[in-house]
Each structure stands twice: as structure tokens, then as C-alpha cells.
mmCIF file of C-alpha atoms and ligand atoms in Angstrom:
data_model
loop_
_atom_site.group_PDB
_atom_site.id
_atom_site.type_symbol
_atom_site.label_atom_id
_atom_site.label_comp_id
_atom_site.label_asym_id
_atom_site.label_seq_id
_atom_site.Cartn_x
_atom_site.Cartn_y
_atom_site.Cartn_z
ATOM 1 C CA MET S 1410 -11.597 -4.324 -63.540
ATOM 2 C CA LEU S 1411 -9.250 -4.318 -60.571
ATOM 3 C CA SER S 1412 -5.601 -3.466 -61.016
ATOM 4 C CA ILE S 1413 -3.644 -4.850 -58.098
ATOM 5 C CA TYR S 1414 0.080 -5.346 -58.449
ATOM 6 C CA LEU S 1415 1.517 -7.917 -56.041
ATOM 7 C CA ASP S 1416 4.627 -8.870 -58.002
ATOM 8 C CA ASN S 1417 7.145 -6.386 -56.653
ATOM 9 C CA ASN S 1418 9.955 -8.958 -56.335
ATOM 10 C CA ALA S 1419 9.796 -9.196 -60.144
ATOM 11 C CA THR S 1420 9.925 -5.438 -60.600
ATOM 12 C CA THR S 1421 8.543 -2.297 -58.984
ATOM 13 C CA SER S 1422 6.786 0.770 -60.351
ATOM 14 C CA ILE S 1423 9.057 3.781 -60.822
ATOM 15 C CA ASP S 1424 8.428 6.321 -58.073
ATOM 16 C CA ALA S 1425 7.017 9.567 -59.577
ATOM 17 C CA GLU S 1426 9.709 11.575 -57.772
ATOM 18 C CA VAL S 1427 12.383 9.344 -59.300
ATOM 19 C CA VAL S 1428 10.962 9.993 -62.784
ATOM 20 C CA GLN S 1429 11.059 13.767 -62.208
ATOM 21 C CA THR S 1430 14.669 13.591 -60.996
ATOM 22 C CA MET S 1431 15.890 11.575 -63.978
ATOM 23 C CA LEU S 1432 13.970 13.401 -66.743
ATOM 24 C CA PRO S 1433 16.408 16.345 -67.230
ATOM 25 C CA PHE S 1434 19.151 13.784 -67.921
ATOM 26 C CA LEU S 1435 17.119 12.416 -70.826
ATOM 27 C CA THR S 1436 16.516 15.910 -72.228
ATOM 28 C CA THR S 1437 18.683 18.948 -71.451
ATOM 29 C CA HIS S 1438 21.575 17.322 -69.565
ATOM 30 C CA TYR S 1439 22.505 14.691 -72.113
ATOM 31 C CA GLY S 1440 26.266 15.191 -71.839
ATOM 32 C CA ASN S 1441 28.790 12.424 -71.333
ATOM 33 C CA ALA S 1442 30.092 12.385 -67.745
ATOM 34 C CA SER S 1443 33.640 11.904 -69.076
ATOM 35 C CA SER S 1444 33.535 15.070 -71.239
ATOM 36 C CA ARG S 1445 35.472 18.021 -69.878
ATOM 37 C CA HIS S 1446 33.072 20.763 -70.967
ATOM 38 C CA CYS S 1447 29.880 22.450 -69.842
ATOM 39 C CA PHE S 1448 27.733 19.564 -71.125
ATOM 40 C CA GLY S 1449 29.794 16.936 -69.335
ATOM 41 C CA ASP S 1450 29.970 18.720 -65.972
ATOM 42 C CA PRO S 1451 26.298 18.413 -64.912
ATOM 43 C CA ALA S 1452 26.368 14.728 -65.856
ATOM 44 C CA ALA S 1453 29.559 14.111 -63.843
ATOM 45 C CA LYS S 1454 28.156 15.973 -60.827
ATOM 46 C CA ALA S 1455 24.866 14.082 -60.974
ATOM 47 C CA LEU S 1456 26.701 10.770 -61.314
ATOM 48 C CA ARG S 1457 28.710 11.537 -58.213
ATOM 49 C CA ALA S 1458 25.621 12.483 -56.199
ATOM 50 C CA ALA S 1459 23.857 9.288 -57.328
ATOM 51 C CA ARG S 1460 26.848 7.209 -56.288
ATOM 52 C CA GLN S 1461 26.843 8.856 -52.859
ATOM 53 C CA ASN S 1462 23.150 8.046 -52.401
ATOM 54 C CA VAL S 1463 23.736 4.384 -53.244
ATOM 55 C CA GLN S 1464 26.762 4.392 -50.938
ATOM 56 C CA ALA S 1465 24.562 5.735 -48.116
ATOM 57 C CA LEU S 1466 21.811 3.181 -48.802
ATOM 58 C CA ILE S 1467 24.132 0.267 -48.033
ATOM 59 C CA GLY S 1468 26.412 2.013 -45.547
ATOM 60 C CA ALA S 1469 29.600 1.741 -47.599
ATOM 61 C CA GLU S 1470 32.610 3.661 -46.313
ATOM 62 C CA ARG S 1471 33.631 5.205 -49.645
ATOM 63 C CA GLU S 1472 31.681 6.337 -52.717
ATOM 64 C CA THR S 1473 34.408 4.787 -54.876
ATOM 65 C CA GLU S 1474 33.315 1.378 -53.590
ATOM 66 C CA ILE S 1475 30.165 1.666 -55.744
ATOM 67 C CA ILE S 1476 30.464 0.575 -59.399
ATOM 68 C CA PHE S 1477 27.376 1.186 -61.540
ATOM 69 C CA THR S 1478 26.378 -1.723 -63.783
ATOM 70 C CA SER S 1479 23.530 -2.338 -66.219
ATOM 71 C CA CYS S 1480 21.589 -4.588 -63.806
ATOM 72 C CA GLY S 1481 21.814 -6.987 -60.873
ATOM 73 C CA THR S 1482 22.700 -9.862 -63.185
ATOM 74 C CA GLU S 1483 25.755 -7.978 -64.437
ATOM 75 C CA ALA S 1484 26.806 -7.106 -60.876
ATOM 76 C CA ASN S 1485 26.605 -10.802 -59.918
ATOM 77 C CA ALA S 1486 28.562 -11.942 -62.972
ATOM 78 C CA THR S 1487 31.187 -9.236 -62.435
ATOM 79 C CA ALA S 1488 31.730 -10.262 -58.812
ATOM 80 C CA ILE S 1489 31.970 -14.013 -59.386
ATOM 81 C CA LEU S 1490 34.046 -13.865 -62.582
ATOM 82 C CA SER S 1491 36.332 -11.267 -61.017
ATOM 83 C CA ALA S 1492 37.041 -13.568 -58.070
ATOM 84 C CA VAL S 1493 37.773 -16.617 -60.231
ATOM 85 C CA LYS S 1494 40.104 -14.565 -62.449
ATOM 86 C CA ALA S 1495 41.840 -12.987 -59.453
ATOM 87 C CA PHE S 1496 42.513 -16.428 -57.916
ATOM 88 C CA PRO S 1497 43.211 -18.686 -60.920
ATOM 89 C CA ASN S 1498 44.591 -21.479 -58.751
ATOM 90 C CA ARG S 1499 41.498 -21.723 -56.585
ATOM 91 C CA ARG S 1500 39.131 -24.084 -58.406
ATOM 92 C CA GLU S 1501 36.163 -24.223 -56.005
ATOM 93 C CA ILE S 1502 33.110 -21.973 -55.560
ATOM 94 C CA ILE S 1503 30.512 -21.979 -52.792
ATOM 95 C CA THR S 1504 26.922 -20.997 -53.420
ATOM 96 C CA THR S 1505 23.465 -22.273 -52.465
ATOM 97 C CA THR S 1506 20.831 -24.410 -54.147
ATOM 98 C CA VAL S 1507 18.322 -21.542 -54.014
ATOM 99 C CA GLU S 1508 20.189 -18.671 -55.695
ATOM 100 C CA HIS S 1509 18.629 -16.662 -58.493
ATOM 101 C CA ALA S 1510 19.478 -18.008 -61.955
ATOM 102 C CA ALA S 1511 21.835 -15.034 -62.394
ATOM 103 C CA VAL S 1512 24.223 -16.721 -59.931
ATOM 104 C CA LEU S 1513 23.222 -20.345 -60.264
ATOM 105 C CA SER S 1514 23.544 -20.672 -64.028
ATOM 106 C CA LEU S 1515 26.884 -18.861 -64.009
ATOM 107 C CA CYS S 1516 28.198 -21.236 -61.318
ATOM 108 C CA LEU S 1517 26.926 -24.233 -63.287
ATOM 109 C CA ASP S 1518 28.742 -22.920 -66.377
ATOM 110 C CA LEU S 1519 31.910 -22.658 -64.302
ATOM 111 C CA GLU S 1520 31.340 -26.241 -63.175
ATOM 112 C CA LYS S 1521 31.409 -27.288 -66.839
ATOM 113 C CA ASP S 1522 34.744 -25.470 -67.081
ATOM 114 C CA GLY S 1523 36.148 -27.708 -64.335
ATOM 115 C CA TYR S 1524 35.269 -25.810 -61.154
ATOM 116 C CA THR S 1525 33.892 -27.677 -58.162
ATOM 117 C CA VAL S 1526 30.722 -25.900 -57.087
ATOM 118 C CA HIS S 1527 29.544 -26.519 -53.529
ATOM 119 C CA GLN S 1528 25.799 -25.881 -53.617
ATOM 120 C CA ILE S 1529 24.818 -25.496 -49.984
ATOM 121 C CA GLY S 1530 21.306 -26.716 -49.304
ATOM 122 C CA VAL S 1531 18.464 -25.265 -47.259
ATOM 123 C CA ASP S 1532 16.192 -26.932 -44.711
ATOM 124 C CA ALA S 1533 12.414 -27.341 -44.993
ATOM 125 C CA CYS S 1534 11.993 -23.807 -43.605
ATOM 126 C CA GLY S 1535 14.196 -22.351 -46.351
ATOM 127 C CA GLN S 1536 17.152 -21.542 -44.110
ATOM 128 C CA VAL S 1537 20.673 -22.214 -45.347
ATOM 129 C CA ASP S 1538 22.729 -25.098 -43.897
ATOM 130 C CA MET S 1539 25.400 -23.218 -41.951
ATOM 131 C CA ALA S 1540 27.361 -26.344 -40.968
ATOM 132 C CA ALA S 1541 27.665 -27.453 -44.600
ATOM 133 C CA TYR S 1542 28.760 -23.940 -45.556
ATOM 134 C CA ILE S 1543 31.493 -23.849 -42.925
ATOM 135 C CA ALA S 1544 32.673 -27.318 -43.955
ATOM 136 C CA ALA S 1545 32.999 -26.189 -47.593
ATOM 137 C CA LEU S 1546 35.224 -23.188 -46.803
ATOM 138 C CA SER S 1547 38.869 -23.876 -47.671
ATOM 139 C CA PRO S 1548 41.893 -22.212 -49.295
ATOM 140 C CA ASN S 1549 40.769 -23.795 -52.601
ATOM 141 C CA VAL S 1550 37.650 -21.598 -52.743
ATOM 142 C CA ALA S 1551 37.829 -18.552 -55.035
ATOM 143 C CA VAL S 1552 34.548 -17.047 -53.825
ATOM 144 C CA ALA S 1553 31.521 -17.765 -51.679
ATOM 145 C CA SER S 1554 28.402 -16.247 -53.268
ATOM 146 C CA ILE S 1555 25.370 -16.377 -50.987
ATOM 147 C CA MET S 1556 22.189 -14.384 -51.542
ATOM 148 C CA TRP S 1557 21.079 -12.018 -48.770
ATOM 149 C CA ALA S 1558 17.372 -12.694 -49.242
ATOM 150 C CA ASN S 1559 15.628 -15.234 -51.410
ATOM 151 C CA ASN S 1560 13.486 -13.756 -54.186
ATOM 152 C CA GLU S 1561 10.868 -16.531 -54.036
ATOM 153 C CA THR S 1562 10.333 -17.163 -50.314
ATOM 154 C CA GLY S 1563 11.804 -13.969 -48.855
ATOM 155 C CA ALA S 1564 13.989 -16.056 -46.477
ATOM 156 C CA ILE S 1565 16.852 -13.938 -45.157
ATOM 157 C CA PHE S 1566 20.227 -15.648 -44.884
ATOM 158 C CA PRO S 1567 22.767 -14.868 -42.131
ATOM 159 C CA VAL S 1568 25.224 -13.356 -44.611
ATOM 160 C CA VAL S 1569 26.962 -11.172 -42.030
ATOM 161 C CA GLU S 1570 27.927 -14.264 -40.034
ATOM 162 C CA MET S 1571 28.748 -16.179 -43.227
ATOM 163 C CA ALA S 1572 31.009 -13.376 -44.469
ATOM 164 C CA ALA S 1573 32.862 -13.414 -41.142
ATOM 165 C CA LYS S 1574 33.433 -17.181 -41.494
ATOM 166 C CA ALA S 1575 34.665 -16.662 -45.062
ATOM 167 C CA LYS S 1576 37.069 -13.977 -43.931
ATOM 168 C CA SER S 1577 38.527 -16.268 -41.221
ATOM 169 C CA ALA S 1578 39.037 -18.926 -43.916
ATOM 170 C CA GLY S 1579 40.658 -16.396 -46.292
ATOM 171 C CA VAL S 1580 37.811 -16.659 -48.832
ATOM 172 C CA LEU S 1581 36.244 -13.715 -50.722
ATOM 173 C CA PHE S 1582 32.563 -13.237 -49.917
ATOM 174 C CA HIS S 1583 29.970 -11.962 -52.379
ATOM 175 C CA THR S 1584 26.270 -11.516 -51.691
ATOM 176 C CA ASP S 1585 23.465 -11.113 -54.208
ATOM 177 C CA ALA S 1586 21.532 -8.497 -52.229
ATOM 178 C CA VAL S 1587 19.189 -7.597 -55.104
ATOM 179 C CA GLN S 1588 16.075 -8.374 -53.025
ATOM 180 C CA ALA S 1589 17.492 -7.110 -49.729
ATOM 181 C CA VAL S 1590 18.667 -3.612 -50.689
ATOM 182 C CA GLY S 1591 15.967 -1.034 -50.016
ATOM 183 C CA LYS S 1592 14.032 -3.482 -47.829
ATOM 184 C CA LEU S 1593 16.560 -4.238 -45.077
ATOM 185 C CA SER S 1594 18.777 -1.816 -43.242
ATOM 186 C CA ILE S 1595 22.310 -2.590 -44.473
ATOM 187 C CA GLN S 1596 25.609 -1.307 -43.056
ATOM 188 C CA VAL S 1597 28.022 -3.166 -45.298
ATOM 189 C CA ASP S 1598 31.053 -1.430 -43.871
ATOM 190 C CA GLU S 1599 30.379 -3.050 -40.500
ATOM 191 C CA THR S 1600 30.536 -6.513 -42.078
ATOM 192 C CA ASP S 1601 33.184 -8.666 -43.786
ATOM 193 C CA ILE S 1602 31.282 -8.683 -47.101
ATOM 194 C CA ASP S 1603 33.716 -8.011 -49.972
ATOM 195 C CA MET S 1604 31.207 -7.609 -52.818
ATOM 196 C CA LEU S 1605 27.450 -6.943 -52.892
ATOM 197 C CA SER S 1606 25.081 -6.790 -55.883
ATOM 198 C CA MET S 1607 22.112 -4.430 -56.187
ATOM 199 C CA SER S 1608 19.433 -3.661 -58.780
ATOM 200 C CA GLY S 1609 17.528 -0.384 -59.173
ATOM 201 C CA HIS S 1610 14.265 -1.790 -60.488
ATOM 202 C CA LYS S 1611 13.594 -3.675 -57.253
ATOM 203 C CA LEU S 1612 13.375 -0.379 -55.351
ATOM 204 C CA HIS S 1613 11.320 1.921 -57.576
ATOM 205 C CA ALA S 1614 14.054 2.951 -60.029
ATOM 206 C CA PRO S 1615 13.883 1.934 -63.712
ATOM 207 C CA LYS S 1616 15.046 -1.366 -65.166
ATOM 208 C CA GLY S 1617 18.547 -1.396 -66.631
ATOM 209 C CA ILE S 1618 20.578 -0.069 -63.713
ATOM 210 C CA GLY S 1619 22.414 -1.966 -61.000
ATOM 211 C CA ALA S 1620 25.519 -1.588 -58.906
ATOM 212 C CA LEU S 1621 28.286 -3.644 -57.395
ATOM 213 C CA TYR S 1622 29.738 -2.744 -54.018
ATOM 214 C CA LEU S 1623 33.450 -3.569 -54.085
ATOM 215 C CA ARG S 1624 35.206 -3.166 -50.741
ATOM 216 C CA LYS S 1625 38.410 -1.154 -51.053
ATOM 217 C CA GLY S 1626 41.384 -3.486 -51.458
ATOM 218 C CA THR S 1627 39.372 -6.452 -52.780
ATOM 219 C CA PRO S 1628 41.222 -8.173 -55.643
ATOM 220 C CA TYR S 1629 39.295 -7.270 -58.796
ATOM 221 C CA ARG S 1630 39.289 -7.999 -62.540
ATOM 222 C CA PRO S 1631 36.759 -6.033 -64.661
ATOM 223 C CA LEU S 1632 34.199 -7.883 -66.725
ATOM 224 C CA LEU S 1633 33.919 -5.079 -69.304
ATOM 225 C CA ARG S 1634 37.213 -3.541 -70.429
ATOM 226 C CA GLY S 1635 38.088 -0.873 -72.941
ATOM 227 C CA GLY S 1636 37.067 2.317 -71.144
ATOM 228 C CA HIS S 1637 38.163 4.300 -68.131
ATOM 229 C CA GLN S 1638 34.630 4.693 -66.740
ATOM 230 C CA GLU S 1639 33.902 3.719 -63.154
ATOM 231 C CA ARG S 1640 37.644 4.105 -62.406
ATOM 232 C CA SER S 1641 38.426 1.582 -65.147
ATOM 233 C CA ARG S 1642 36.405 -1.079 -63.348
ATOM 234 C CA ARG S 1643 33.419 -1.161 -65.748
ATOM 235 C CA ALA S 1644 33.896 0.132 -69.276
ATOM 236 C CA GLY S 1645 30.997 1.710 -71.154
ATOM 237 C CA THR S 1646 29.538 5.216 -71.091
ATOM 238 C CA GLU S 1647 27.447 5.562 -67.935
ATOM 239 C CA ASN S 1648 23.663 5.664 -68.294
ATOM 240 C CA ILE S 1649 23.411 8.938 -66.390
ATOM 241 C CA ALA S 1650 19.606 9.156 -66.301
ATOM 242 C CA ASN S 1651 19.352 5.657 -64.853
ATOM 243 C CA CYS S 1652 22.196 6.238 -62.381
ATOM 244 C CA VAL S 1653 20.467 9.442 -61.236
ATOM 245 C CA ALA S 1654 17.208 7.498 -60.896
ATOM 246 C CA PHE S 1655 18.886 4.791 -58.819
ATOM 247 C CA GLY S 1656 20.384 7.498 -56.603
ATOM 248 C CA ALA S 1657 16.995 9.178 -56.177
ATOM 249 C CA ALA S 1658 15.340 5.841 -55.379
ATOM 250 C CA ALA S 1659 18.096 5.087 -52.860
ATOM 251 C CA LYS S 1660 17.525 8.433 -51.151
ATOM 252 C CA LEU S 1661 13.778 7.786 -50.897
ATOM 253 C CA ALA S 1662 14.402 4.264 -49.596
ATOM 254 C CA ILE S 1663 16.717 5.570 -46.864
ATOM 255 C CA GLN S 1664 14.079 8.077 -45.745
ATOM 256 C CA SER S 1665 11.266 5.563 -45.415
ATOM 257 C CA LEU S 1666 12.884 2.136 -45.106
ATOM 258 C CA THR S 1667 11.927 1.450 -41.488
ATOM 259 C CA ASP S 1668 8.353 2.728 -41.836
ATOM 260 C CA ASP S 1669 7.886 0.947 -45.177
ATOM 261 C CA ALA S 1670 9.148 -2.348 -43.777
ATOM 262 C CA ARG S 1671 6.765 -2.098 -40.824
ATOM 263 C CA ALA S 1672 3.802 -1.197 -43.038
ATOM 264 C CA MET S 1673 4.548 -3.914 -45.600
ATOM 265 C CA ALA S 1674 5.000 -6.559 -42.881
ATOM 266 C CA GLY S 1675 1.590 -5.588 -41.478
ATOM 267 C CA LEU S 1676 -0.093 -5.883 -44.886
ATOM 268 C CA ARG S 1677 1.769 -9.081 -45.786
ATOM 269 C CA ASP S 1678 0.756 -10.678 -42.465
ATOM 270 C CA CYS S 1679 -2.823 -9.563 -43.079
ATOM 271 C CA LEU S 1680 -2.796 -11.094 -46.582
ATOM 272 C CA GLN S 1681 -1.336 -14.294 -45.126
ATOM 273 C CA SER S 1682 -3.828 -14.598 -42.270
ATOM 274 C CA GLN S 1683 -6.833 -13.771 -44.478
ATOM 275 C CA ILE S 1684 -5.813 -16.427 -47.018
ATOM 276 C CA LEU S 1685 -5.153 -18.969 -44.253
ATOM 277 C CA ALA S 1686 -8.540 -18.193 -42.690
ATOM 278 C CA LYS S 1687 -10.510 -18.440 -45.936
ATOM 279 C CA ALA S 1688 -8.738 -21.156 -47.935
ATOM 280 C CA SER S 1689 -7.873 -24.675 -46.841
ATOM 281 C CA GLY S 1690 -4.799 -26.731 -47.768
ATOM 282 C CA VAL S 1691 -2.464 -23.758 -47.694
ATOM 283 C CA ASN S 1692 1.185 -23.841 -46.628
ATOM 284 C CA VAL S 1693 3.289 -20.685 -46.167
ATOM 285 C CA LEU S 1694 6.927 -21.125 -47.170
ATOM 286 C CA ALA S 1695 9.721 -19.822 -44.913
ATOM 287 C CA ALA S 1696 7.126 -18.700 -42.336
ATOM 288 C CA SER S 1697 9.317 -19.661 -39.371
ATOM 289 C CA VAL S 1698 12.581 -18.024 -40.460
ATOM 290 C CA PRO S 1699 13.482 -14.336 -40.812
ATOM 291 C CA ARG S 1700 11.687 -13.216 -43.977
ATOM 292 C CA LEU S 1701 11.514 -10.089 -46.143
ATOM 293 C CA SER S 1702 8.624 -7.972 -44.906
ATOM 294 C CA ASN S 1703 7.039 -7.774 -48.382
ATOM 295 C CA THR S 1704 7.108 -11.427 -49.453
ATOM 296 C CA LEU S 1705 4.519 -14.194 -49.089
ATOM 297 C CA ALA S 1706 5.125 -17.530 -50.830
ATOM 298 C CA ILE S 1707 2.227 -19.934 -50.552
ATOM 299 C CA VAL S 1708 1.778 -23.518 -51.670
ATOM 300 C CA PHE S 1709 -1.830 -24.521 -52.406
ATOM 301 C CA SER S 1710 -2.255 -28.269 -52.136
ATOM 302 C CA THR S 1711 -3.936 -29.959 -55.158
ATOM 303 C CA ILE S 1712 -4.031 -26.644 -57.034
ATOM 304 C CA ASN S 1713 -1.811 -25.718 -59.936
ATOM 305 C CA GLY S 1714 -0.155 -22.386 -59.187
ATOM 306 C CA GLU S 1715 -0.210 -21.392 -62.863
ATOM 307 C CA ALA S 1716 -4.002 -21.884 -62.938
ATOM 308 C CA MET S 1717 -4.370 -19.750 -59.816
ATOM 309 C CA LEU S 1718 -2.205 -17.028 -61.397
ATOM 310 C CA ALA S 1719 -4.197 -17.085 -64.650
ATOM 311 C CA HIS S 1720 -7.498 -16.670 -62.752
ATOM 312 C CA LEU S 1721 -6.049 -13.860 -60.625
ATOM 313 C CA ASP S 1722 -4.758 -12.165 -63.772
ATOM 314 C CA ARG S 1723 -8.233 -12.289 -65.331
ATOM 315 C CA GLN S 1724 -9.439 -10.303 -62.327
ATOM 316 C CA GLY S 1725 -6.596 -7.783 -62.660
ATOM 317 C CA ILE S 1726 -4.470 -9.145 -59.825
ATOM 318 C CA ALA S 1727 -0.797 -9.719 -60.634
ATOM 319 C CA ALA S 1728 1.284 -12.203 -58.645
ATOM 320 C CA SER S 1729 3.785 -14.819 -59.751
ATOM 321 C CA GLY S 1730 4.828 -18.420 -59.252
ATOM 322 C CA GLY S 1731 8.201 -19.956 -58.732
ATOM 323 C CA SER S 1732 7.709 -22.210 -61.726
ATOM 324 C CA ALA S 1733 9.715 -21.739 -64.889
ATOM 325 C CA CYS S 1734 8.696 -22.642 -68.390
ATOM 326 C CA ASN S 1735 11.393 -24.832 -69.922
ATOM 327 C CA ALA S 1736 11.008 -26.116 -73.465
ATOM 328 C CA GLY S 1737 7.223 -25.781 -73.297
ATOM 329 C CA ARG S 1738 6.959 -27.629 -69.970
ATOM 330 C CA ILE S 1739 6.235 -26.023 -66.621
ATOM 331 C CA ALA S 1740 9.046 -26.910 -64.220
ATOM 332 C CA PRO S 1741 8.521 -26.512 -60.474
ATOM 333 C CA SER S 1742 10.483 -23.867 -58.582
ATOM 334 C CA HIS S 1743 14.033 -24.991 -57.767
ATOM 335 C CA VAL S 1744 13.653 -23.192 -54.425
ATOM 336 C CA ALA S 1745 10.544 -25.176 -53.434
ATOM 337 C CA LEU S 1746 12.256 -28.415 -54.519
ATOM 338 C CA ALA S 1747 15.361 -27.511 -52.496
ATOM 339 C CA MET S 1748 13.093 -27.080 -49.463
ATOM 340 C CA GLY S 1749 12.002 -30.696 -49.881
ATOM 341 C CA LEU S 1750 8.634 -30.262 -51.594
ATOM 342 C CA ALA S 1751 7.648 -32.980 -54.047
ATOM 343 C CA PRO S 1752 7.517 -31.722 -57.680
ATOM 344 C CA LEU S 1753 3.702 -31.910 -57.858
ATOM 345 C CA GLU S 1754 3.358 -30.089 -54.555
ATOM 346 C CA ALA S 1755 5.849 -27.418 -55.673
ATOM 347 C CA LEU S 1756 3.700 -26.681 -58.737
ATOM 348 C CA GLY S 1757 1.116 -25.253 -56.325
ATOM 349 C CA MET S 1758 3.366 -22.343 -55.399
ATOM 350 C CA VAL S 1759 2.284 -18.709 -55.765
ATOM 351 C CA ARG S 1760 4.284 -15.672 -54.654
ATOM 352 C CA PHE S 1761 2.773 -12.364 -53.585
ATOM 353 C CA SER S 1762 5.204 -9.487 -53.138
ATOM 354 C CA LEU S 1763 4.175 -6.061 -51.868
ATOM 355 C CA SER S 1764 5.650 -2.589 -52.131
ATOM 356 C CA ARG S 1765 5.347 0.626 -50.174
ATOM 357 C CA PHE S 1766 2.467 1.526 -52.511
ATOM 358 C CA THR S 1767 0.364 -1.541 -51.650
ATOM 359 C CA THR S 1768 -2.826 -0.674 -49.752
ATOM 360 C CA GLN S 1769 -5.020 -2.448 -47.196
ATOM 361 C CA ALA S 1770 -7.945 -2.424 -49.650
ATOM 362 C CA GLU S 1771 -5.824 -4.190 -52.285
ATOM 363 C CA VAL S 1772 -4.719 -6.841 -49.812
ATOM 364 C CA THR S 1773 -8.296 -7.517 -48.684
ATOM 365 C CA LYS S 1774 -9.538 -7.806 -52.297
ATOM 366 C CA ALA S 1775 -6.635 -10.076 -53.257
ATOM 367 C CA ALA S 1776 -7.196 -12.383 -50.272
ATOM 368 C CA GLU S 1777 -10.888 -12.661 -51.113
ATOM 369 C CA ALA S 1778 -10.145 -13.429 -54.783
ATOM 370 C CA VAL S 1779 -7.522 -16.037 -53.861
ATOM 371 C CA SER S 1780 -9.874 -17.923 -51.557
ATOM 372 C CA VAL S 1781 -12.745 -17.937 -54.084
ATOM 373 C CA ILE S 1782 -10.439 -19.128 -56.891
ATOM 374 C CA ALA S 1783 -8.932 -21.820 -54.630
ATOM 375 C CA ARG S 1784 -12.425 -23.117 -53.826
ATOM 376 C CA ASN S 1785 -13.494 -23.090 -57.487
ATOM 377 C CA LEU S 1786 -10.334 -24.809 -58.720
ATOM 378 C CA ARG S 1787 -10.735 -27.538 -56.088
ATOM 379 C CA ASN S 1788 -14.393 -28.017 -57.030
ATOM 380 C CA ILE S 1789 -13.396 -28.468 -60.680
ATOM 381 C CA SER S 1790 -10.670 -30.992 -59.808
ATOM 382 C CA THR S 1791 -13.014 -33.067 -57.615
HETATM 383 N N1 PLP O 2712 19.183 -11.669 -58.021
HETATM 384 C C1 PLP O 2712 17.971 -11.766 -57.464
HETATM 385 C C2 PLP O 2712 17.840 -12.352 -56.101
HETATM 386 C C3 PLP O 2712 16.843 -11.332 -58.155
HETATM 387 O O1 PLP O 2712 15.619 -11.448 -57.603
HETATM 388 C C4 PLP O 2712 17.008 -10.791 -59.458
HETATM 389 C C5 PLP O 2712 15.834 -10.368 -60.256
HETATM 390 O O2 PLP O 2712 14.744 -10.849 -60.059
HETATM 391 C C6 PLP O 2712 18.307 -10.682 -59.980
HETATM 392 C C7 PLP O 2712 19.361 -11.137 -59.243
HETATM 393 C C8 PLP O 2712 18.541 -10.098 -61.345
HETATM 394 O O3 PLP O 2712 18.478 -8.686 -61.281
HETATM 395 P P1 PLP O 2712 18.307 -7.852 -62.653
HETATM 396 O O4 PLP O 2712 16.909 -8.060 -63.093
HETATM 397 O O5 PLP O 2712 18.580 -6.437 -62.260
HETATM 398 O O6 PLP O 2712 19.319 -8.379 -63.588
#
């Protein structure tokens, strides 16, 4: 059976070099980075080197601007809750309708607590409504949290411009860059972004490690207290092996980012054109806006995306849909709905996401399988 992994926006494989780099910190170098003895020293040194690699990956000015967290979700929660605690009199938040649940559900919880949440919409192409965003900025806003790139469609938002607008309005700007880091060249220091979330497992590091970029001078309240780790900004003994892995993955990403992006865009475009050529009733989401080079979100008319995914899975091809299973019912992707698709139409969505390890042969086989399954599913339904 085939084994083709096209779900890299969900998680990536751990790079073999990353595994080798982290292994000694699971075996011989198990010391606590805070310990002042010969077991603690290697851990502290490795932690520092990892932090510097992550700093370099996003072009931060100082290594101390990087706070390691347990995941991207924690980085997002830390940023947003920090801003609302730092500005208790500001009772409004700006975000978008298409954020990852890590941001969206937190904002909706804050809404229940009395915050006004401005959910900025997107157009049919998946691009954010800049005019609505600018109109929502005011001195009442504690934070604007706008994702850099959408995990479902790959649409890239103009966060550099949006951060500049936030700065002019005196509003803190956070970006969930979990899908952007390692795929786009980022020089955060050249922007007005105050906080930026990252996640290791989206760039060939293990699950369970993330980081928050916190620009020097940004008002900050820790989410986890009770320890001096991370300069008292995130309590809890650091997961050294995972931090080292994230650092190693960051270093590899820096080395090959431009070449990887070009190669993935070529393969993604090939997958897209082969599917469009072989299958009818196919609509590519966010095709006309800047898009992550690895992402292809497709809506198959009159086909249920979950059925397509199940058939692909039986052939050893892994992709994913935007749909979520809520209380036993399949709910269409909130991103597709926000782009104006009707609920039934949105249920036809399938997302393919590539990595630097994806090959031309895999793309060709996947495109062939998709078109055959699409034909068969349509034959059954007619
Ligand atoms: N934000 C975005 C855009 C994501 O795609 C994801 C994961 O899919 C997250 C946040 C959550 O990251 P983590 O899995 O590290 O908590």
C-alpha cells in the first residue's frame, strides 16, 4: 500500500537530524537548566543555543525576546491573556473570523466575560477585510490578534501592514504565526508586531514545544507563575530536549527555507493543476491571494470531503478536511463558511499540505487517486 503524507499543516515528521540533536538531552544530559552544577550547565547552554536559533528564524533582535512554551496554543493564550490583563480598562479585542480555534475559542470565552470581540471577516478569496480592521482599531482595544497565514486555505494576511496600523492606533498587535514560521521569511524586528506565536511540530520538530516572541518593552503578564524560568515569564521546568529540537529544526529551516518554499510551490501547483485537469467540479480556495507554498484547499462540488478523505486513507494517502466533528455531527469548516460558501458546499472541502519531504512521484499518485475517487463518488451519487 502507498504511504503518502499530505497533512503537514496538521503536523510534520520529525527531521532525522533533529532527532539526533535532541537525543542526548533525553539520555545523558538530563540536568535541569536552572541547576548550578555540571549536570545543569550543558542543559543551560543548549537552551541558550536553541533560543538563539529560534531568534534567528524569525529575525528577532534579542534572544531574550523568545519565551519557550509547551505549544502554539499556549503561546496564543499567553499573548492574548497577557494583553487583556495588562490593559484591564480596555474591553475590546480584534481578531478574524478564520483564526485557529486556539485563538477563536479563547476570544469567544472573553466575549462571555464581557469583552467586545470584533471578528473581522474575509472576502470570497479568503483575504482579510482591511477597512473593517482599521475601523475597529481604537483606544478601547486591548489587543489585535490576527493570524499570519491561515491553516486551512494557506491565505497569507498582510500582518506587517496591520501591525503598523495597530501601532499608530496605540494597540498591541499579536500574530498567530504557527503556520507561517519556517515557511515564510520573517524579520519580526523590522515590523511593529509586539507578539508572535510559533509551534515546533509544524516545522519538523516534535509536538509539545512552542514559543512566543515578545518584543522588548511590551507590557506583559505571565500565564504560568510560580517559577523563575524564562526570566520569570513562563514558569515550569523547561523541556530541554524539545527546546533543543525546536532550535535544530529552526536552524535547518533557515538553511533551506527559500529552496523549500520554491520546491513546495512547484509540487503544490502541480498537484493543483493535475487535479483540475482530471476532475471536474473543483474549486481551489484562496487561489488568487498570496498563499503558503505548501497548501492546497479544494472544494469538490457534490462530493462529501469526509468520504473523499476516507477513500484516500484506504489507499494510504493522508490529507484532511476543514470540517470538525461536533457532538457526533460533521460541521463544515468555519473558514469555508466565512468565505461565503454554503454549508453543503463547504462540506466538500479537502486540504492537502506538503512538506520539504514531499516528492513529485507522491504528488502524481495523489492527483491520480483523487480524480478516480471523485469520479467514483459522483457515479455513486448519481
Ligand atoms: N494556530 C494555528 C494557525 C495552527 O494551525 C495550530 C495547529 O494546527 C495552532 C495554532 C495550535 O498549535 P499547537 O498544536 O502547537 O498547539
